[in-house]
């Protein structure tokens, strides 16, 4: 049985205290962290987690099924180091999400490694005017590069409001597919968009513009995307803080087809930092002219995580993402969720593909859901908060595009106009709320 070790709840709303807790966690000091969204901490006393777990991220996502994702600090460090290398160096981040989300936590991890203080948006609904004000305030204080991570809807709203995104060195965009019209609009505005793909189980985005981060591998097995590398989570926890073995084994698979209980987890310490003053390496002290600039993440090396089989051989491990896709010339293209389908007249239709076609046809915030139908069983309907002078013509245009690119069964029965699109706290569309309206 895996040893249980102490953990503690910490509020992500107390930014200073939370940042200090994350810094201690990354240094291997103190108990594991259980971040919560609000200021009130759970009444549970003496929570525990399995040995090796440093932080637990709770998420329900768009499925509504709660998940408690257990990460090691080493995986978070690997992710931060790889991100920094791809983006061109350390910098100052503007955080649009609290630290109980993996994206918000990673902002703190990257900032801690860089020796910078992140800027934060205030709690509440996303407001592009507030975003611009906080961005420009950050620009007056930040040395070096400036970064932010958003979802497509937020990018669209900021572009409608101002040109501030062009002043970031990179705008990471994940959570859902980016419509081609939005990409073109951002490109024309001088915005450096970086399309990210990943999950809370991969420490956030681990594939940038279709290319896996250093150390990450992507493969297509039976049509499903699988991701592997040093930034994978350790697994899922049950409500009592012990391993949820059934759920973990279903999502994290080994190349010897055996379950997690049949492998030994080893966490190897990081290599020592180089202290020789004449060594020309990543750990040299920096010249006085660079004091105050962001620090390269290489200055904080990460340990290694590996799994051994019964004879001591290293076994590779991968995450089953539940997404479909393909890899062409080393570039990953994500098609959508395997389970986000409707069955119309006995034919499976991908709602994600309808989203993508509708958005590329000009309906940039389109979200398709299944609606009951007496004849066909289910048919798609599309929700939007974008008004149109000729809604009937718009419906026909979207129906024609879906029929041509997917099939007749994918033609939306209707486009339903909303005053605003319901969103999850992560900024993604709330599909369950939309499905309840059909």
Coordinates of C-alpha atoms in Angstrom, one line a residue:
X1 CA 0.0 0.0 0.0
X2 CA 1.3 3.5 -0.9
X3 CA 2.4 5.6 2.0
X4 CA 0.1 8.5 2.8
X5 CA 1.8 11.9 3.6
X6 CA 0.3 15.1 5.0
X7 CA -1.3 17.7 2.8
X8 CA -2.9 21.1 3.4
X9 CA -5.6 23.2 1.9
X10 CA -4.6 26.6 0.6
X11 CA -6.8 29.4 -0.8
X12 CA -5.9 30.5 -4.3
X13 CA -7.6 33.9 -3.6
X14 CA -4.9 34.9 -1.0
X15 CA -2.4 35.5 -3.8
X16 CA 0.6 36.4 -1.6
X17 CA 0.2 33.4 0.7
X18 CA -0.6 31.1 -2.2
X19 CA 2.5 32.2 -4.1
X20 CA 4.6 31.6 -1.0
X21 CA 3.1 28.1 -0.7
X22 CA 3.8 27.3 -4.3
X23 CA 7.5 28.5 -3.9
X24 CA 7.8 26.1 -0.9
X25 CA 6.2 23.3 -2.8
X26 CA 8.6 23.7 -5.8
X27 CA 11.5 23.6 -3.3
X28 CA 10.1 20.4 -1.7
X29 CA 9.3 22.1 1.5
X30 CA 6.2 21.4 3.6
X31 CA 3.1 19.3 2.9
X32 CA 1.4 18.8 -0.5
X33 CA -0.9 21.6 -1.6
X34 CA -4.7 21.3 -2.1
X35 CA -5.7 24.6 -3.7
X36 CA -9.3 25.7 -3.4
X37 CA -11.1 28.5 -5.2
X38 CA -12.6 30.5 -2.4
X39 CA -11.3 32.1 0.8
X40 CA -13.0 29.4 3.0
X41 CA -11.0 26.2 3.5
X42 CA -12.7 22.8 3.9
X43 CA -13.4 21.7 7.4
X44 CA -11.5 18.4 6.9
X45 CA -8.6 18.1 9.2
X46 CA -5.3 16.3 8.5
X47 CA -5.8 15.5 4.8
X48 CA -3.3 13.2 3.2
X49 CA -2.1 12.3 -0.3
X50 CA 0.1 9.5 -1.6
X51 CA 3.9 10.0 -1.2
X52 CA 5.3 11.8 -4.2
X53 CA 2.3 14.0 -4.8
X54 CA 3.1 17.7 -4.4
X55 CA -0.1 19.4 -5.6
X56 CA -3.7 18.3 -6.4
X57 CA -5.8 20.2 -9.0
X58 CA -9.5 19.6 -8.8
X59 CA -11.5 20.0 -12.0
X60 CA -14.8 19.0 -13.5
X61 CA -14.2 20.5 -16.9
X62 CA -17.1 20.5 -19.4
X63 CA -18.1 16.9 -18.5
X64 CA -19.2 17.7 -15.0
X65 CA -17.4 14.7 -13.6
X66 CA -15.1 15.8 -10.8
X67 CA -11.4 14.9 -11.1
X68 CA -8.6 15.2 -8.5
X69 CA -5.4 15.3 -10.5
X70 CA -2.2 14.6 -8.6
X71 CA 1.0 16.2 -9.8
X72 CA 4.6 16.1 -8.7
X73 CA 6.6 19.4 -8.5
X74 CA 9.1 17.8 -11.0
X75 CA 6.4 17.6 -13.7
X76 CA 5.5 21.2 -13.2
X77 CA 9.1 22.2 -13.4
X78 CA 9.7 20.3 -16.6
X79 CA 6.6 22.0 -18.1
X80 CA 7.8 25.4 -17.1
X81 CA 11.3 24.8 -18.5
X82 CA 10.0 23.5 -21.8
X83 CA 7.5 26.4 -22.2
X84 CA 10.3 28.9 -21.6
X85 CA 12.5 27.3 -24.2
X86 CA 9.8 27.4 -26.9
X87 CA 8.6 30.9 -26.1
X88 CA 12.1 32.4 -26.3
X89 CA 13.0 33.0 -22.7
X90 CA 11.6 33.8 -19.2
X91 CA 9.2 36.7 -18.7
X92 CA 6.4 38.3 -16.7
X93 CA 2.9 36.7 -16.9
X94 CA -0.6 38.2 -16.7
X95 CA -2.8 35.6 -15.0
X96 CA -6.4 35.4 -16.1
X97 CA -7.2 32.4 -13.9
X98 CA -6.8 31.6 -10.2
X99 CA -4.2 29.2 -9.0
X100 CA -6.7 26.3 -8.4
X101 CA -6.7 25.9 -12.2
X102 CA -3.7 24.3 -13.8
X103 CA -3.2 27.4 -16.1
X104 CA -3.2 29.7 -13.1
X105 CA -0.9 27.5 -11.2
X106 CA 1.5 27.3 -14.1
X107 CA 1.7 31.1 -14.2
X108 CA 2.9 31.0 -10.6
X109 CA 5.4 28.2 -11.3
X110 CA 6.9 30.0 -14.4
X111 CA 6.9 33.3 -12.5
X112 CA 8.7 31.8 -9.5
X113 CA 11.3 30.3 -11.7
X114 CA 11.8 33.6 -13.6
X115 CA 12.0 35.6 -10.4
X116 CA 9.1 37.8 -11.6
X117 CA 5.8 38.8 -10.0
X118 CA 2.8 38.0 -12.1
X119 CA 0.0 40.5 -12.7
X120 CA -3.6 39.3 -12.0
X121 CA -7.0 40.1 -13.3
X122 CA -9.6 40.8 -10.6
X123 CA -12.2 38.1 -9.8
X124 CA -15.4 38.2 -11.8
X125 CA -16.5 37.9 -15.4
X126 CA -13.9 38.7 -18.0
X127 CA -13.9 42.4 -19.1
X128 CA -11.7 43.4 -22.0
X129 CA -11.4 47.0 -20.6
X130 CA -10.1 45.7 -17.3
X131 CA -7.8 43.3 -19.2
X132 CA -6.3 46.2 -21.1
X133 CA -5.9 48.4 -18.0
X134 CA -4.1 45.6 -16.1
X135 CA -2.0 44.7 -19.2
X136 CA -0.7 48.3 -19.6
X137 CA 0.0 48.6 -15.9
X138 CA 2.1 45.4 -16.1
X139 CA 4.0 46.7 -19.1
X140 CA 5.2 49.7 -17.1
X141 CA 6.6 47.4 -14.4
X142 CA 7.8 44.3 -16.3
X143 CA 11.3 43.9 -17.6
X144 CA 11.9 41.5 -20.4
X145 CA 9.3 39.5 -22.2
X146 CA 5.5 39.6 -21.4
X147 CA 3.1 36.7 -21.7
X148 CA -0.5 35.9 -21.2
X149 CA -2.7 32.8 -21.6
X150 CA -6.3 33.1 -22.9
X151 CA -9.1 31.2 -24.5
X152 CA -10.4 32.1 -28.0
X153 CA -13.5 33.9 -26.8
X154 CA -11.4 36.2 -24.6
X155 CA -9.0 36.9 -27.5
X156 CA -12.0 37.9 -29.7
X157 CA -13.4 40.2 -27.0
X158 CA -10.0 41.9 -26.4
X159 CA -9.5 42.4 -30.2
X160 CA -12.9 44.0 -30.3
X161 CA -11.9 46.5 -27.6
X162 CA -8.2 47.4 -28.3
X163 CA -4.8 46.5 -29.8
X164 CA -3.2 45.7 -26.4
X165 CA -2.5 42.0 -27.3
X166 CA 0.0 43.0 -29.9
X167 CA 2.2 44.3 -27.1
X168 CA 2.7 40.8 -25.6
X169 CA 5.6 38.7 -26.8
X170 CA 3.2 35.7 -27.0
X171 CA -0.5 35.1 -26.4
X172 CA -1.0 31.4 -25.5
X173 CA -4.5 30.3 -26.6
X174 CA -5.9 27.0 -25.5
X175 CA -9.0 25.4 -24.2
X176 CA -10.7 24.9 -27.6
X177 CA -10.0 25.2 -31.3
X178 CA -9.1 28.7 -32.6
X179 CA -11.4 29.6 -35.6
X180 CA -9.4 30.5 -38.7
X181 CA -11.1 33.9 -39.0
X182 CA -9.9 34.7 -35.5
X183 CA -6.4 33.6 -36.3
X184 CA -6.3 35.8 -39.4
X185 CA -7.7 38.7 -37.5
X186 CA -5.1 38.4 -34.8
X187 CA -2.3 38.0 -37.3
X188 CA -3.4 41.2 -39.1
X189 CA -3.4 43.0 -35.7
X190 CA 0.2 42.0 -35.1
X191 CA -0.6 39.5 -32.3
X192 CA 1.7 36.5 -31.8
X193 CA -0.8 33.8 -31.1
X194 CA 0.5 30.4 -29.9
X195 CA -2.0 27.7 -30.2
X196 CA -1.7 25.3 -27.2
X197 CA -3.1 21.8 -26.7
X198 CA -3.0 19.8 -23.5
X199 CA -4.9 19.0 -20.3
X200 CA -4.7 19.4 -16.6
X201 CA -3.2 15.9 -16.7
X202 CA -0.3 17.3 -18.8
X203 CA 0.3 20.3 -16.6
X204 CA -1.6 22.4 -19.2
X205 CA -0.6 23.0 -22.8
X206 CA 2.2 20.7 -23.9
X207 CA 1.8 21.0 -27.7
X208 CA 2.4 24.4 -29.2
X209 CA 1.2 25.1 -32.7
X210 CA 1.0 21.4 -33.3
X211 CA 4.5 20.6 -32.2
X212 CA 5.1 18.8 -28.8
X213 CA 7.2 20.7 -26.3
X214 CA 10.8 19.4 -25.7
X215 CA 10.6 16.0 -24.0
X216 CA 7.0 15.5 -25.0
X217 CA 5.8 12.9 -27.5
X218 CA 2.5 12.6 -29.3
X219 CA 1.1 9.5 -30.9
X220 CA -2.2 8.4 -32.5
X221 CA -3.3 5.0 -31.3
X222 CA -6.6 3.6 -32.7
X223 CA -7.5 7.2 -33.7
X224 CA -6.9 8.6 -30.2
X225 CA -4.2 11.1 -29.3
X226 CA -1.8 9.9 -26.6
X227 CA 0.7 12.2 -24.9
X228 CA 3.8 11.1 -23.0
X229 CA 6.7 12.9 -21.3
X230 CA 8.1 14.1 -18.0
X231 CA 5.2 16.5 -17.4
X232 CA 2.4 13.9 -17.0
X233 CA 0.4 13.9 -13.8
X234 CA 0.9 10.9 -11.4
X235 CA -2.8 10.0 -11.6
X236 CA -6.2 10.6 -10.0
X237 CA -7.1 10.6 -6.3
X238 CA -10.2 9.4 -4.6
X239 CA -12.2 11.6 -2.2
X240 CA -10.2 10.2 0.7
X241 CA -6.9 11.2 -0.7
X242 CA -5.8 7.7 -1.8
X243 CA -5.2 6.6 -5.4
X244 CA -8.2 6.2 -7.6
X245 CA -6.6 3.2 -9.3
X246 CA -9.5 2.4 -11.7
X247 CA -9.7 5.9 -13.1
X248 CA -5.9 6.3 -13.2
X249 CA -5.3 3.0 -15.1
X250 CA -8.1 3.9 -17.6
X251 CA -6.4 7.2 -18.5
X252 CA -2.6 6.5 -17.9
X253 CA -1.4 3.5 -19.8
X254 CA 1.9 1.6 -19.9
X255 CA 3.5 0.2 -23.0
X256 CA 3.6 -3.3 -21.3
X257 CA -0.3 -3.1 -21.0
X258 CA -0.1 -3.6 -17.2
X259 CA -1.7 -1.5 -14.5
X260 CA -0.1 1.0 -12.3
X261 CA -0.1 -1.3 -9.3
X262 CA 2.3 -3.5 -11.2
X263 CA 4.9 -0.8 -11.6
X264 CA 7.2 0.9 -9.1
X265 CA 7.2 4.7 -9.2
X266 CA 10.7 6.2 -8.8
X267 CA 11.3 10.0 -8.3
X268 CA 15.0 10.8 -8.8
X269 CA 16.4 14.0 -7.4
X270 CA 17.5 16.8 -9.7
X271 CA 21.2 17.1 -10.7
X272 CA 23.1 19.6 -8.5
X273 CA 23.4 23.2 -9.8
X274 CA 26.8 24.1 -11.1
X275 CA 28.7 26.3 -8.7
X276 CA 32.0 26.6 -10.5
X277 CA 32.4 30.3 -11.3
X278 CA 34.4 29.6 -14.4
X279 CA 31.9 27.1 -15.8
X280 CA 30.1 28.6 -18.9
X281 CA 26.8 26.9 -18.3
X282 CA 23.2 27.5 -17.4
X283 CA 23.9 28.1 -13.7
X284 CA 26.5 30.9 -13.9
X285 CA 25.8 34.0 -11.9
X286 CA 24.6 36.7 -14.2
X287 CA 26.4 40.0 -15.0
X288 CA 25.3 43.0 -13.0
X289 CA 23.6 44.5 -16.1
X290 CA 21.1 41.6 -16.1
X291 CA 20.1 41.9 -12.4
X292 CA 16.3 42.4 -12.2
X293 CA 15.7 40.6 -15.5
X294 CA 13.8 37.3 -15.5
X295 CA 15.9 34.3 -14.6
X296 CA 16.1 31.3 -16.9
X297 CA 14.2 28.3 -15.6
X298 CA 17.3 26.2 -16.1
X299 CA 18.4 27.7 -12.8
X300 CA 15.9 25.4 -11.0
X301 CA 16.5 21.9 -12.3
X302 CA 13.8 19.3 -12.0
X303 CA 14.0 15.7 -10.9
X304 CA 13.1 12.7 -13.0
X305 CA 10.0 10.5 -12.7
X306 CA 10.1 6.9 -14.0
X307 CA 8.2 3.7 -13.7
X308 CA 9.9 0.2 -13.4
X309 CA 8.4 -3.2 -14.1
X310 CA 8.9 -6.3 -11.9
X311 CA 12.4 -6.9 -13.2
X312 CA 13.5 -3.3 -12.9
X313 CA 13.2 -2.2 -16.5
X314 CA 11.9 1.3 -17.3
X315 CA 8.4 1.3 -18.8
X316 CA 7.0 4.1 -20.8
X317 CA 3.7 5.7 -19.8
X318 CA 1.2 7.8 -21.8
X319 CA -2.1 9.7 -21.3
X320 CA -5.1 8.7 -23.2
X321 CA -6.5 12.1 -24.0
X322 CA -10.0 11.1 -25.3
X323 CA -9.4 13.3 -28.3
X324 CA -9.2 12.3 -32.0
X325 CA -6.5 13.7 -34.3
X326 CA -3.8 13.0 -36.8
X327 CA -0.1 13.7 -37.1
X328 CA 1.2 15.0 -40.5
X329 CA 4.9 15.8 -40.9
X330 CA 5.4 15.9 -37.2
X331 CA 2.5 18.4 -36.6
X332 CA -0.5 17.3 -34.5
X333 CA -4.0 18.3 -35.6
X334 CA -6.7 17.8 -33.0
X335 CA -10.2 16.9 -34.4
X336 CA -12.3 16.8 -31.3
X337 CA -13.5 14.7 -28.4
X338 CA -14.2 11.0 -29.1
X339 CA -17.3 11.2 -26.8
X340 CA -18.6 14.6 -28.0
X341 CA -20.9 13.1 -30.6
X342 CA -24.6 12.8 -31.4
X343 CA -26.3 10.0 -33.2
X344 CA -28.6 11.2 -35.9
X345 CA -30.5 8.5 -37.8
X346 CA -27.9 5.9 -36.7
X347 CA -24.9 8.0 -37.8
X348 CA -22.4 9.4 -35.4
X349 CA -21.7 13.1 -35.9
X350 CA -18.9 15.0 -34.1
X351 CA -20.2 18.2 -32.4
X352 CA -16.6 19.5 -32.3
X353 CA -16.4 19.3 -36.1
X354 CA -19.6 21.2 -36.4
X355 CA -18.1 23.9 -34.0
X356 CA -15.0 24.1 -36.2
X357 CA -16.9 24.4 -39.5
X358 CA -19.4 27.0 -38.2
X359 CA -16.5 29.1 -36.7
X360 CA -14.5 28.9 -39.9
X361 CA -17.6 30.0 -41.8
X362 CA -17.8 33.2 -39.7
X363 CA -19.7 32.2 -36.6
X364 CA -16.7 32.7 -34.3
X365 CA -18.3 31.7 -31.0
X366 CA -20.4 28.8 -32.3
X367 CA -21.1 25.9 -29.9
X368 CA -23.1 22.9 -31.2
X369 CA -25.1 20.6 -28.9
X370 CA -27.4 17.7 -29.5
X371 CA -31.2 18.3 -29.4
X372 CA -33.8 15.6 -29.3
X373 CA -35.7 14.9 -32.5
X374 CA -38.7 12.6 -32.9
X375 CA -37.6 11.4 -36.4
X376 CA -33.8 11.3 -36.2
X377 CA -33.3 10.7 -32.5
X378 CA -30.9 13.7 -32.2
X379 CA -30.0 16.6 -34.4
X380 CA -27.5 19.4 -33.9
X381 CA -28.3 23.0 -32.9
X382 CA -25.8 25.8 -32.7
X383 CA -25.7 28.5 -30.1
X384 CA -24.2 31.9 -30.6
X385 CA -24.2 35.4 -29.0
X386 CA -23.3 37.1 -32.2
X387 CA -26.2 38.9 -33.9
X388 CA -26.7 38.9 -37.7
X389 CA -28.8 41.2 -39.9
X390 CA -30.0 38.1 -41.9
X391 CA -30.2 35.1 -39.5
X392 CA -31.9 32.9 -42.0
X393 CA -29.2 33.4 -44.6
X394 CA -26.6 32.7 -41.9
X395 CA -28.3 29.4 -41.0
X396 CA -28.4 28.3 -44.6
X397 CA -24.7 29.2 -45.0
X398 CA -23.7 27.2 -41.9
X399 CA -25.9 24.3 -43.0
X400 CA -24.4 24.2 -46.4
X401 CA -20.8 24.3 -45.0
X402 CA -21.6 21.5 -42.6
X403 CA -23.2 19.3 -45.3
X404 CA -20.2 19.8 -47.6
X405 CA -17.5 19.2 -45.1
X406 CA -19.1 16.7 -42.7
X407 CA -22.3 15.3 -44.2
X408 CA -26.0 16.0 -44.3
X409 CA -26.5 14.7 -40.8
X410 CA -24.3 17.5 -39.4
X411 CA -26.6 20.3 -40.7
X412 CA -27.8 22.3 -37.7
X413 CA -31.6 22.5 -37.3
X414 CA -31.3 26.0 -35.9
X415 CA -29.0 28.7 -34.8
X416 CA -30.1 29.9 -31.3
X417 CA -29.1 33.5 -30.4
X418 CA -28.3 34.2 -26.8
X419 CA -27.7 37.5 -25.0
X420 CA -24.3 36.1 -23.9
X421 CA -22.6 32.7 -24.1
X422 CA -22.6 30.8 -20.7
X423 CA -19.0 30.1 -19.7
X424 CA -17.3 27.9 -17.2
X425 CA -14.9 29.6 -14.8
X426 CA -12.0 28.4 -17.1
X427 CA -13.5 30.5 -19.9
X428 CA -14.7 27.5 -22.0
X429 CA -18.3 27.3 -23.1
X430 CA -20.6 25.6 -20.7
X431 CA -22.0 22.8 -22.9
X432 CA -24.2 21.3 -20.2
X433 CA -26.0 24.7 -19.6
X434 CA -26.5 25.0 -23.4
X435 CA -27.8 21.4 -23.7
X436 CA -30.4 22.2 -21.0
X437 CA -31.8 24.9 -23.3
X438 CA -32.6 22.5 -26.2

